[in-house]
Amino acid sequence: MAPSPVHVRFAPSPTGYLHAGNARQAVVNFLFARGRGGRLTLRIDDTDRERSRPEFEAAIEQDLAWLGIGWDDKVRQSDRLLRYAEAAESLKKTGRLYPCFESEEELAAKRALRAKRKLPPVYDRAMLSLTPEQRAAAEANGKTPYWRFRLSEGAIGWDDLVSGTRDIRLNTVSDPVVIRADGTPLYTFTSVVDDLDMGITHVIRGEDHITNTAAQIDMYRALASRRALPDFAHLPLISELSGDKLSKRSGSVSLRTFRRDGIEPMALAAYLARLGSRRDPEPLTLGELAGTFNLDAFSRGAPRFDARQLLALNRRVLHAQPFEAVADRLPEGADEAFWLAIRDNIDLLSEARQWWEIVRGRIDPPELPEARAMLEVARATLPDAPWDEGTWKEWTMAIAASTGIRGKALYMPLRLALTGETQGPELAGMLPLMGRDMVVGRLERAVR
C-alpha cells in the first residue's frame, strides 16, 4: 500500500444498518482524509460470525455511496484471520497473551463479589497463576481456553485531537479478552493488527472507545515497539433530543429512513459534518466542506441530533437544486416548470408527489359558503388563453375590481378552492400547471 501523509479508516460492523452516529464518523474520517490529500480505507469488521450479514455489508456500501463518501480501498477482517493468528502467536510467545478457563457464570460471580465489596469490576488475573498441570487438567476435562491480553503496569496517556490530554491507569481496566474459546479474534485486537499493517496515521471514532484506546496503545507497543503510534481523536457521542445515546437499531435515525423520507444526502452529510462543532451547518457539498475541515472545531460536549435543524438544512438544499438534479426522483411527467413552482415550499422531496396530485389529480375542496359569491365572480372573470405566470395577477385584479374584496379574504378562498390547502406554492406558478379547464372545474365544485 502506497505511503500517505494521512491514512484513516472507517470500520463498521455489518450487524445492522448505518445510523446517524456511525455515519457521522464516516463523514468526519472522509473529510479529514480528503482535506489533507490522504487515504480512506473502508474496513468491514465482520469477525462476529453470528451477527454479521452480507446484506448489511452491501447496505453499508450503498448508504456510504448515497452520502457521497468514497473509499480508496476496502478490507474485510474475515479475510485476515491467518494474520491475526500469526500476531496472536507472537504475543503468546512473549507472555502477553494468557489462557483463561472461567465460564461466564464464574466471571459474573466474581463481578458480583467485587461489586458487593465496592471494588471496580476489574478482572482479577487469577488465570495468570495457572500452572501447566492445571491447564492440562482443564483441557483434559474438555475446556478450551479463551485468551486475554496482559496489560502493562502504570498508565497510558495520549493527546487526543478532540478531547485533549487523556490519561488512564491500566490497573482500572480489565485485561481485555482478545480471542474467544472458538478461536475468533475480537475487535480490540484485530483493530490494532490492521492499523499497524495498513499504516493508519489517525484513528477517529466515538468517545465510547476511549478505554479501548488505552488497552490498544499497550498492544501497539507490544506488537511493534519501534513503530509510531497513530494519533487519536474521540468524538463525543450524538444523543437524541431526549438525551439518550443513538442506537444502531433506532429506526428514526437510520440512513434507510432518511432516504425513504426524502432527506437529501448533501443535507445529511453537511449536517453530520458540523454536528458537535462550533460551526453552524451550511448547505455545502463534501468537497466544499473538506477544504476547511478541522477536528479542532469539535467541542467536548455531546451534541444532540435535532431533526428540525436537519429539516431546515434540507429545505435550503432543495431550494437551490436545479431540475436536472431531481428530475429522476420526481413523479412521472413532472417537468421543470412544476419543480420551479414547488421547490421553495417543500421540506422533503417526497412532498413533491402531494403537489403533483394537486396539480394533475382530483381534490375535494372544503365547503366555502361564505365565499360563494366571490367564487362565482372568480369563475366568470377567469381569463382565456394564453395562461402564464401573469395570469394570476390579472385574474385577481379583475375579481377585486368586481367585488371590492382584497387581501386574505380574496386569496384564501381561491387557494382552498383550487388546491384544498391553506398554504403552499405561489398560485402564479401553479395556475399554468393546472390549466384553465381544471381551474374551471374546481371553481364549479367549490361553488356547488
Coordinates of C-alpha atoms in Angstrom, one line a residue:
M1 CA 0.0 0.0 0.0
A2 CA 1.4 3.4 -1.1
P3 CA 2.6 5.6 1.8
S4 CA 0.4 8.6 2.5
P5 CA 0.8 11.5 4.9
V6 CA -2.7 10.8 6.2
H7 CA -4.4 7.4 6.2
V8 CA -7.6 6.9 8.1
R9 CA -10.2 4.1 8.3
F10 CA -13.9 3.8 8.8
A11 CA -14.6 0.4 10.4
P12 CA -18.3 -0.5 10.6
S13 CA -19.6 -3.9 11.7
P14 CA -22.1 -5.5 9.2
T15 CA -24.5 -6.3 12.0
G16 CA -27.1 -3.7 11.1
Y17 CA -27.8 -0.6 9.1
L18 CA -25.8 2.6 9.4
H19 CA -27.4 5.2 11.7
A20 CA -26.6 8.8 12.2
G21 CA -23.9 8.1 14.8
N22 CA -21.6 5.9 12.7
A23 CA -22.5 7.8 9.5
R24 CA -21.1 10.9 11.3
Q25 CA -17.8 9.0 11.9
A26 CA -17.7 8.1 8.2
V27 CA -18.2 11.7 7.2
V28 CA -15.6 13.0 9.6
N29 CA -13.0 10.4 8.5
F30 CA -13.7 11.1 4.8
L31 CA -13.4 14.9 5.2
F32 CA -10.3 14.7 7.3
A33 CA -8.6 12.5 4.7
R34 CA -9.8 14.4 1.6
G35 CA -8.9 17.8 3.1
R36 CA -5.3 16.6 3.6
G37 CA -4.8 14.6 0.4
G38 CA -4.9 11.4 2.3
R39 CA -6.5 7.9 2.1
L40 CA -9.6 6.4 3.5
T41 CA -9.9 2.6 4.0
L42 CA -13.3 1.0 4.4
R43 CA -12.7 -1.8 6.8
I44 CA -15.5 -4.3 7.4
D45 CA -15.2 -5.6 11.0
D46 CA -17.0 -8.9 10.4
T47 CA -15.4 -11.2 12.9
D48 CA -18.7 -11.6 14.7
R49 CA -19.8 -14.7 12.8
E50 CA -23.2 -14.9 14.4
R51 CA -24.4 -11.4 13.7
S52 CA -22.5 -10.3 10.6
R53 CA -24.6 -10.5 7.4
P54 CA -23.6 -9.9 3.8
E55 CA -26.8 -7.9 3.2
F56 CA -25.8 -5.5 5.9
E57 CA -22.3 -5.1 4.3
A58 CA -24.0 -4.3 1.0
A59 CA -26.3 -1.8 2.7
I60 CA -23.4 -0.1 4.4
E61 CA -21.7 0.4 1.0
Q62 CA -24.9 1.6 -0.6
D63 CA -25.5 4.1 2.2
L64 CA -22.0 5.5 2.0
A65 CA -22.2 5.9 -1.7
W66 CA -25.6 7.7 -1.3
L67 CA -23.9 10.1 1.1
G68 CA -21.2 10.7 -1.4
I69 CA -18.5 9.0 0.5
G70 CA -15.9 7.1 -1.5
W71 CA -13.0 5.0 -0.2
D72 CA -9.6 4.2 -1.6
D73 CA -9.5 0.5 -0.6
K74 CA -11.6 -2.0 1.2
V75 CA -10.6 -4.6 3.7
R76 CA -12.7 -7.4 5.2
Q77 CA -11.5 -8.7 8.6
S78 CA -12.8 -12.2 7.9
D79 CA -10.2 -12.4 5.1
R80 CA -7.3 -11.7 7.6
L81 CA -7.8 -14.4 10.2
L82 CA -4.5 -16.1 9.4
R83 CA -2.7 -12.7 10.0
Y84 CA -4.5 -12.3 13.4
A85 CA -3.5 -15.8 14.4
E86 CA 0.1 -15.1 13.5
A87 CA 0.1 -11.9 15.6
A88 CA -1.5 -13.7 18.5
E89 CA 1.2 -16.4 18.4
S90 CA 3.9 -13.7 18.7
L91 CA 2.1 -12.3 21.8
K92 CA 1.8 -15.7 23.3
K93 CA 5.5 -16.3 23.0
T94 CA 6.3 -13.1 24.9
G95 CA 3.7 -13.9 27.6
R96 CA 1.4 -11.0 26.7
L97 CA -1.5 -13.4 25.9
Y98 CA -2.5 -15.9 28.5
P99 CA -5.2 -18.6 28.5
C100 CA -8.3 -18.4 30.7
F101 CA -10.9 -21.1 31.5
E102 CA -13.5 -19.3 33.6
S103 CA -17.1 -19.7 32.5
E104 CA -19.5 -16.8 32.1
E105 CA -21.2 -17.8 35.3
E106 CA -17.9 -17.8 37.2
L107 CA -16.9 -14.4 35.8
A108 CA -20.4 -13.0 36.7
A109 CA -20.0 -14.3 40.3
K110 CA -16.6 -12.6 40.5
R111 CA -18.0 -9.3 39.3
A112 CA -20.9 -9.5 41.8
L113 CA -18.5 -10.2 44.7
R114 CA -16.3 -7.2 43.7
A115 CA -19.4 -5.0 43.5
K116 CA -20.5 -6.2 46.9
R117 CA -17.1 -5.1 48.3
K118 CA -17.5 -1.8 46.4
L119 CA -14.5 -2.6 44.2
P120 CA -14.3 -1.8 40.4
P121 CA -15.3 -4.7 38.1
V122 CA -11.7 -5.4 37.1
Y123 CA -10.6 -8.9 36.2
D124 CA -8.5 -10.4 39.0
R125 CA -6.0 -12.2 36.7
A126 CA -6.5 -15.5 38.5
M127 CA -5.5 -17.4 35.4
L128 CA -2.0 -15.9 35.4
S129 CA -1.1 -18.1 38.2
L130 CA -2.4 -21.2 36.4
T131 CA 0.3 -24.0 36.4
P132 CA 1.0 -26.1 33.3
E133 CA -0.5 -29.1 35.2
Q134 CA -3.7 -27.1 36.0
R135 CA -4.1 -26.0 32.3
A136 CA -3.6 -29.6 31.1
A137 CA -6.2 -30.8 33.6
A138 CA -8.7 -28.2 32.4
E139 CA -8.2 -29.1 28.8
A140 CA -8.4 -32.8 29.6
N141 CA -11.8 -32.1 31.1
G142 CA -13.0 -30.6 27.7
K143 CA -12.4 -27.0 28.4
T144 CA -11.0 -24.7 25.7
P145 CA -9.3 -21.5 26.7
Y146 CA -10.1 -18.0 25.7
W147 CA -7.2 -15.6 25.7
R148 CA -6.6 -12.3 27.4
F149 CA -4.0 -9.6 26.8
R150 CA -1.9 -8.8 29.9
L151 CA -1.9 -5.1 30.3
S152 CA 1.3 -3.3 31.4
E153 CA 1.7 -1.6 34.8
G154 CA 1.3 2.1 35.1
A155 CA -0.8 4.4 32.9
I156 CA -1.4 5.1 29.3
G157 CA -1.6 8.7 28.1
W158 CA -2.1 10.5 24.8
D159 CA -3.0 13.9 23.4
D160 CA -6.5 13.4 21.9
L161 CA -7.2 15.6 18.9
V162 CA -10.7 16.3 20.1
S163 CA -10.9 15.7 23.9
G164 CA -7.4 16.9 24.9
T165 CA -5.0 15.1 27.3
R166 CA -6.1 11.7 28.3
D167 CA -4.6 9.5 31.0
I168 CA -5.9 6.1 32.0
R169 CA -4.4 3.9 34.7
L170 CA -4.3 0.4 33.4
N171 CA -5.0 -1.2 36.8
T172 CA -8.5 0.2 36.5
V173 CA -9.0 -1.7 33.2
S174 CA -9.6 -5.5 32.9
D175 CA -7.1 -7.4 30.7
P176 CA -9.2 -7.5 27.5
V177 CA -10.3 -10.7 26.0
V178 CA -8.9 -10.8 22.5
I179 CA -9.6 -14.4 21.3
R180 CA -12.7 -16.3 22.1
A181 CA -12.7 -20.0 23.0
D182 CA -13.7 -20.8 19.4
G183 CA -10.6 -19.0 18.1
T184 CA -12.4 -15.9 16.9
P185 CA -10.3 -12.8 17.4
L186 CA -12.1 -9.7 18.9
Y187 CA -12.2 -6.1 17.8
T188 CA -9.8 -4.7 20.4
F189 CA -7.1 -6.9 19.0
T190 CA -7.8 -7.1 15.3
S191 CA -8.0 -3.3 15.0
V192 CA -4.5 -2.9 16.3
V193 CA -3.1 -5.5 13.9
D194 CA -4.9 -3.8 11.0
D195 CA -3.9 -0.3 11.9
L196 CA -0.2 -1.4 12.1
D197 CA -0.3 -3.4 8.9
M198 CA -2.1 -0.7 6.9
G199 CA -0.1 2.3 8.3
I200 CA -3.1 4.1 9.7
T201 CA -2.0 7.5 10.9
H202 CA -5.2 8.7 12.6
V203 CA -7.9 6.8 14.4
I204 CA -11.1 8.9 14.5
R205 CA -14.0 7.3 16.3
G206 CA -16.5 7.7 19.1
E207 CA -15.6 8.5 22.7
D208 CA -17.0 5.1 23.8
H209 CA -13.7 3.7 22.6
I210 CA -11.5 5.7 25.0
T211 CA -10.9 2.8 27.4
N212 CA -10.3 0.6 24.4
T213 CA -7.7 3.1 23.2
A214 CA -5.6 2.8 26.3
A215 CA -5.5 -1.0 26.0
Q216 CA -4.8 -0.8 22.3
I217 CA -1.9 1.6 22.7
D218 CA -0.4 -1.0 25.0
M219 CA -1.0 -3.6 22.3
Y220 CA 0.6 -1.4 19.6
R221 CA 3.7 -1.2 21.7
A222 CA 3.7 -5.0 22.4
L223 CA 3.4 -5.8 18.7
A224 CA 5.6 -3.1 17.2
S225 CA 7.5 -1.2 19.9
R226 CA 9.5 0.9 17.4
R227 CA 6.6 2.0 15.2
A228 CA 5.0 5.4 15.6
L229 CA 1.5 5.2 17.1
P230 CA -1.5 6.7 15.3
D231 CA -3.0 9.9 16.5
F232 CA -6.3 9.5 18.2
A233 CA -9.5 11.6 18.1
H234 CA -12.6 10.7 20.0
L235 CA -15.8 12.4 19.1
P236 CA -18.5 12.9 21.7
L237 CA -21.4 10.6 21.0
I238 CA -24.5 12.0 19.5
S239 CA -27.7 11.8 21.6
E240 CA -31.3 12.2 20.7
L241 CA -33.3 15.2 21.8
S242 CA -34.4 13.0 24.8
G243 CA -30.7 12.8 25.8
D244 CA -30.5 9.1 25.1
K245 CA -27.5 7.8 23.1
L246 CA -28.3 7.0 19.5
S247 CA -28.7 3.3 18.9
K248 CA -27.8 1.4 15.7
R249 CA -31.3 0.0 15.8
S250 CA -33.0 3.3 16.3
G251 CA -35.1 3.3 13.1
S252 CA -35.8 7.1 13.5
V253 CA -32.2 7.9 12.6
S254 CA -31.2 5.1 10.3
L255 CA -29.9 6.2 6.9
R256 CA -32.5 4.0 5.3
T257 CA -35.2 6.1 7.0
F258 CA -33.6 9.3 5.9
R259 CA -33.5 8.1 2.3
R260 CA -37.1 6.9 2.4
D261 CA -38.4 10.2 3.8
G262 CA -36.7 12.3 1.2
I263 CA -33.8 13.8 3.1
E264 CA -31.1 14.9 0.6
P265 CA -27.7 13.2 1.1
M266 CA -26.0 16.5 0.7
A267 CA -28.1 17.9 3.6
L268 CA -27.4 14.9 5.9
A269 CA -23.7 14.9 5.2
A270 CA -23.4 18.6 5.7
Y271 CA -25.4 18.4 9.0
L272 CA -23.3 15.5 10.3
A273 CA -20.0 17.2 9.3
R274 CA -20.7 20.2 11.6
L275 CA -22.8 18.4 14.3
G276 CA -21.0 19.0 17.7
S277 CA -18.6 21.6 16.3
R278 CA -18.5 25.4 16.7
R279 CA -19.6 25.9 13.1
D280 CA -23.2 26.0 12.0
P281 CA -24.4 23.6 9.4
E282 CA -24.5 25.0 5.9
P283 CA -25.7 23.6 2.6
L284 CA -22.3 22.7 1.3
T285 CA -21.0 19.7 -0.7
L286 CA -18.5 17.3 0.7
G287 CA -15.8 18.8 -1.5
E288 CA -16.6 22.3 -0.1
L289 CA -16.6 21.0 3.4
A290 CA -13.3 19.2 3.1
G291 CA -11.4 22.4 2.2
T292 CA -12.0 23.9 5.6
F293 CA -12.5 20.8 7.8
N294 CA -10.6 20.7 11.1
L295 CA -11.0 18.5 14.1
D296 CA -10.2 21.5 16.3
A297 CA -13.7 22.8 15.7
F298 CA -15.4 20.0 17.6
S299 CA -16.3 20.6 21.2
R300 CA -16.1 18.1 24.1
G301 CA -19.8 18.2 24.9
A302 CA -22.2 15.6 23.5
P303 CA -24.3 17.1 20.7
R304 CA -28.0 16.4 20.3
F305 CA -29.4 15.3 17.0
D306 CA -32.1 17.8 16.1
A307 CA -34.4 16.6 13.3
R308 CA -35.8 20.2 13.0
Q309 CA -32.4 21.6 12.3
L310 CA -31.7 18.9 9.7
L311 CA -35.1 19.6 8.1
A312 CA -34.3 23.3 7.9
L313 CA -30.9 22.5 6.2
N314 CA -32.7 20.0 3.9
R315 CA -35.1 22.8 2.9
R316 CA -32.1 25.1 2.0
V317 CA -30.5 22.4 -0.1
L318 CA -33.8 21.6 -2.0
H319 CA -34.5 25.3 -2.7
A320 CA -31.2 25.5 -4.6
Q321 CA -31.5 22.3 -6.6
P322 CA -31.9 22.7 -10.3
F323 CA -34.4 20.5 -12.1
E324 CA -31.7 18.2 -13.5
A325 CA -30.6 17.2 -10.0
V326 CA -34.0 15.9 -9.0
A327 CA -35.7 15.0 -12.3
D328 CA -35.3 11.2 -11.9
R329 CA -36.9 11.4 -8.4
L330 CA -40.0 13.5 -9.3
P331 CA -43.4 11.9 -10.2
E332 CA -43.6 10.7 -13.8
G333 CA -44.5 13.6 -16.1
A334 CA -43.3 16.3 -13.8
D335 CA -41.3 18.9 -15.7
E336 CA -39.1 21.8 -14.9
A337 CA -42.0 24.3 -14.6
F338 CA -43.5 22.1 -11.9
W339 CA -40.3 21.9 -10.0
L340 CA -39.6 25.6 -10.1
A341 CA -43.1 26.2 -8.9
I342 CA -43.0 24.0 -5.8
R343 CA -39.3 23.7 -4.7
D344 CA -39.5 26.8 -2.4
N345 CA -42.4 25.3 -0.5
I346 CA -41.2 21.8 0.4
D347 CA -39.0 20.4 3.2
L348 CA -38.7 16.9 1.7
L349 CA -38.6 15.8 -1.9
S350 CA -41.2 13.3 -1.0
E351 CA -43.7 16.2 -0.7
A352 CA -43.4 16.8 -4.4
R353 CA -45.9 13.9 -5.0
Q354 CA -48.6 15.6 -3.0
W355 CA -48.3 18.8 -5.1
W356 CA -48.2 16.7 -8.3
E357 CA -51.6 15.2 -7.3
I358 CA -52.9 18.7 -6.6
V359 CA -51.7 19.9 -10.0
R360 CA -52.8 16.9 -12.1
G361 CA -55.2 14.9 -9.9
R362 CA -58.6 15.4 -8.2
I363 CA -59.1 17.3 -5.0
D364 CA -62.1 17.7 -2.7
P365 CA -62.2 21.4 -1.7
P366 CA -63.8 22.3 1.6
E367 CA -67.3 23.9 1.6
L368 CA -66.9 27.7 1.4
P369 CA -70.5 29.1 1.7
E370 CA -69.3 32.5 2.9
A371 CA -67.1 32.9 -0.3
R372 CA -69.6 31.5 -2.8
A373 CA -70.5 34.9 -4.3
M374 CA -66.8 35.8 -4.7
L375 CA -66.0 32.4 -6.3
E376 CA -68.9 32.9 -8.8
V377 CA -67.3 36.1 -9.8
A378 CA -63.9 34.4 -10.0
R379 CA -65.3 31.8 -12.4
A380 CA -66.9 34.5 -14.5
T381 CA -63.8 36.6 -14.8
L382 CA -61.4 33.7 -15.4
P383 CA -59.1 34.8 -18.3
D384 CA -58.9 32.9 -21.6
A385 CA -55.7 31.6 -23.0
P386 CA -52.8 32.1 -23.1
W387 CA -52.0 31.2 -19.5
D388 CA -48.7 32.1 -17.9
E389 CA -47.4 33.5 -14.6
G390 CA -49.0 36.8 -15.3
T391 CA -52.5 35.2 -15.4
W392 CA -52.9 35.1 -11.6
K393 CA -52.3 38.8 -11.1
E394 CA -54.6 39.7 -14.0
W395 CA -57.3 37.4 -12.7
T396 CA -57.2 38.5 -9.0
M397 CA -57.2 42.2 -10.0
A398 CA -60.4 41.6 -12.0
I399 CA -62.0 39.8 -9.1
A400 CA -61.1 42.6 -6.7
A401 CA -62.4 45.2 -9.1
S402 CA -65.8 43.4 -9.3
T403 CA -66.2 42.5 -5.7
G404 CA -64.1 45.0 -3.7
I405 CA -62.6 42.0 -1.9
R406 CA -58.9 42.1 -1.4
G407 CA -56.1 40.5 0.7
K408 CA -56.6 37.3 2.6
A409 CA -60.4 37.4 2.1
L410 CA -59.7 37.1 -1.6
Y411 CA -56.6 34.8 -1.8
M412 CA -57.5 32.2 0.9
P413 CA -60.8 31.1 -0.6
L414 CA -59.2 30.8 -4.0
R415 CA -56.3 28.8 -2.6
L416 CA -58.7 26.4 -0.8
A417 CA -60.9 26.0 -3.9
L418 CA -58.0 25.3 -6.2
T419 CA -55.7 23.3 -4.0
G420 CA -57.6 22.2 -0.9
E421 CA -54.7 23.6 1.2
T422 CA -54.4 26.7 3.3
Q423 CA -50.8 27.3 2.2
G424 CA -48.3 26.2 -0.4
P425 CA -46.6 27.3 -3.6
E426 CA -47.4 30.6 -5.2
L427 CA -50.5 30.2 -7.3
A428 CA -49.0 32.4 -10.0
G429 CA -46.8 29.4 -10.8
M430 CA -49.4 26.7 -10.1
L431 CA -52.2 28.1 -12.3
P432 CA -50.5 27.5 -15.6
L433 CA -49.7 23.9 -14.5
M434 CA -53.3 23.2 -13.7
G435 CA -54.7 24.6 -16.9
R436 CA -58.0 26.5 -17.4
D437 CA -60.3 23.5 -17.6
M438 CA -59.1 22.1 -14.3
V439 CA -59.5 25.5 -12.6
V440 CA -63.0 26.0 -14.0
G441 CA -64.0 22.5 -12.7
R442 CA -62.6 23.2 -9.2
L443 CA -64.3 26.5 -9.0
E444 CA -67.6 25.0 -10.1
R445 CA -67.3 22.3 -7.4
A446 CA -66.5 24.9 -4.8
V447 CA -69.5 27.0 -5.7
R448 CA -71.8 24.0 -5.6

